[in-house]
Short mmCIF file of C-alpha atoms in Angstrom, two decimals:
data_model
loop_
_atom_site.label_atom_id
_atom_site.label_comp_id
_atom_site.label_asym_id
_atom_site.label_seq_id
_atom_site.Cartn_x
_atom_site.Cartn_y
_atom_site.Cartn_z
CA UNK A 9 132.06 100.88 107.79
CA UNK A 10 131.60 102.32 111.07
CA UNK A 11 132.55 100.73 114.50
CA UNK A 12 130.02 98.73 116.39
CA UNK A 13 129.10 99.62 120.16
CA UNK A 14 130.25 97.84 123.00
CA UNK A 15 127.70 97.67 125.62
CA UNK A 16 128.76 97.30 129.46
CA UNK A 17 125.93 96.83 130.65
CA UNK A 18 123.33 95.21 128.10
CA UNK A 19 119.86 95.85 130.04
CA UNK A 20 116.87 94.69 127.83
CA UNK A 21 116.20 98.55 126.90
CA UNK A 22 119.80 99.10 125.65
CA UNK A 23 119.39 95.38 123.63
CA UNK A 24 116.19 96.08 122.26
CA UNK A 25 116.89 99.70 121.21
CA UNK A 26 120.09 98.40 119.60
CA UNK A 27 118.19 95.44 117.58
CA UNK A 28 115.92 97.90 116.51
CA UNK A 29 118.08 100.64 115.50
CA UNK A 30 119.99 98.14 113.47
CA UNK A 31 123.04 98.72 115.66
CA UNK A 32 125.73 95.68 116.38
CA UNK A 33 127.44 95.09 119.68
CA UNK A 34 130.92 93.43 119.30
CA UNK A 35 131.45 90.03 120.24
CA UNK A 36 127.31 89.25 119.78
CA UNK A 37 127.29 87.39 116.70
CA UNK A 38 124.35 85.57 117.65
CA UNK A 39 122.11 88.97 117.58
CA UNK A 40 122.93 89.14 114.48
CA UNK A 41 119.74 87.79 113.28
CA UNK A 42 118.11 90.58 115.00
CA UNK A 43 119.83 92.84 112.97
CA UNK A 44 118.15 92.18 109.35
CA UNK A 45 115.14 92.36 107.56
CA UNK A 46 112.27 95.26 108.24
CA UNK A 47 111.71 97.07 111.62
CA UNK A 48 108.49 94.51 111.94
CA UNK A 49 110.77 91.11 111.39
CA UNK A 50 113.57 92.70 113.74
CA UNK A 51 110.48 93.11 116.73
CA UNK A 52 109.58 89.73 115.82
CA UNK A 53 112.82 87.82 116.52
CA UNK A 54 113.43 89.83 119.47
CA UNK A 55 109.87 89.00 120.78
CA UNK A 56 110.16 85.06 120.31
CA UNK A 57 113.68 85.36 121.67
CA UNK A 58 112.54 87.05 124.84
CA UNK A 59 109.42 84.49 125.02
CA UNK A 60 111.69 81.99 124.64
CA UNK A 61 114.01 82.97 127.37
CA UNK A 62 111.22 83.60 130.00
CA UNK A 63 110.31 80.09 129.20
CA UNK A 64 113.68 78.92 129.91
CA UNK A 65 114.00 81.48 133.36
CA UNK A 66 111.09 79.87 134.73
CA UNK A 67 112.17 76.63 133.92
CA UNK A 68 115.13 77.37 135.96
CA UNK A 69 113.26 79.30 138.45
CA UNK A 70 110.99 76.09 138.94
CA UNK A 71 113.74 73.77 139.53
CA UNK A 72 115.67 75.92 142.06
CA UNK A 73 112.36 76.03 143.81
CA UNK A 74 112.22 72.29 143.58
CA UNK A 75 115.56 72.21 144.94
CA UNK A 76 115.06 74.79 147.78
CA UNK A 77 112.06 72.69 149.08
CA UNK A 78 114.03 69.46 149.14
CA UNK A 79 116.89 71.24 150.98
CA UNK A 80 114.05 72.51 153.47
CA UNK A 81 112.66 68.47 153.86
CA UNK A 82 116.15 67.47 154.51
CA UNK A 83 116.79 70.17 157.17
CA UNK A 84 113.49 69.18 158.54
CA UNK A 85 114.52 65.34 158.83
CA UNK A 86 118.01 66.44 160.14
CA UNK A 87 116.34 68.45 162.81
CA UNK A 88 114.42 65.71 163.76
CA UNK A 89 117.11 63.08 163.68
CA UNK A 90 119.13 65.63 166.32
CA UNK A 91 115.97 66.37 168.77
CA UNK A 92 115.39 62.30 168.70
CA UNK A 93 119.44 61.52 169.75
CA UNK A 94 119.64 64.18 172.11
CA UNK A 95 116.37 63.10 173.74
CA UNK A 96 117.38 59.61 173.89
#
């Protein structure tokens, strides 16, 4: 049994041309399941993966925005809290 790749730098082209070629990187066990069944199954779980983690980036994404406008409101009110002391 031949030796399994190690990728440095896993860009989605490199990952999906490895699931699809059937190829294994060492230490991803959990690609595994990219790794059986026909060419069409293999494009499959890669697909729903990928959907899946867009869904989770923009999840993320989301939040950090949620974040980055409360950090802006509270800047804001800290601004204002200054101007009002110094004024007064």
């Amino acid at each position: 049994m031949g030796s399994s790749p190690q990728i440095d730098d896993p860009t989605p082209e490199t990952i999906f041309r490895a699931m699809a070629s059937g190829r294994a990187y060492i230490g991803e066990d959990h690609w595994s399941h990219f790794r059986t069944g026909t060419m069409s199954d293999r494009l499959r779980n890669f697909f729903n993966s990928a959907s899946y983690m867009v869904a989770e980036m923009s999840g993320a994404c989301q939040a950090g925005e949620a974040q980055a406008e409360t950090i802006r409101r509270l800047e804001a009110q800290l601004k204002e809290s200054e101007d009002h002391l110094l004024s007064g």
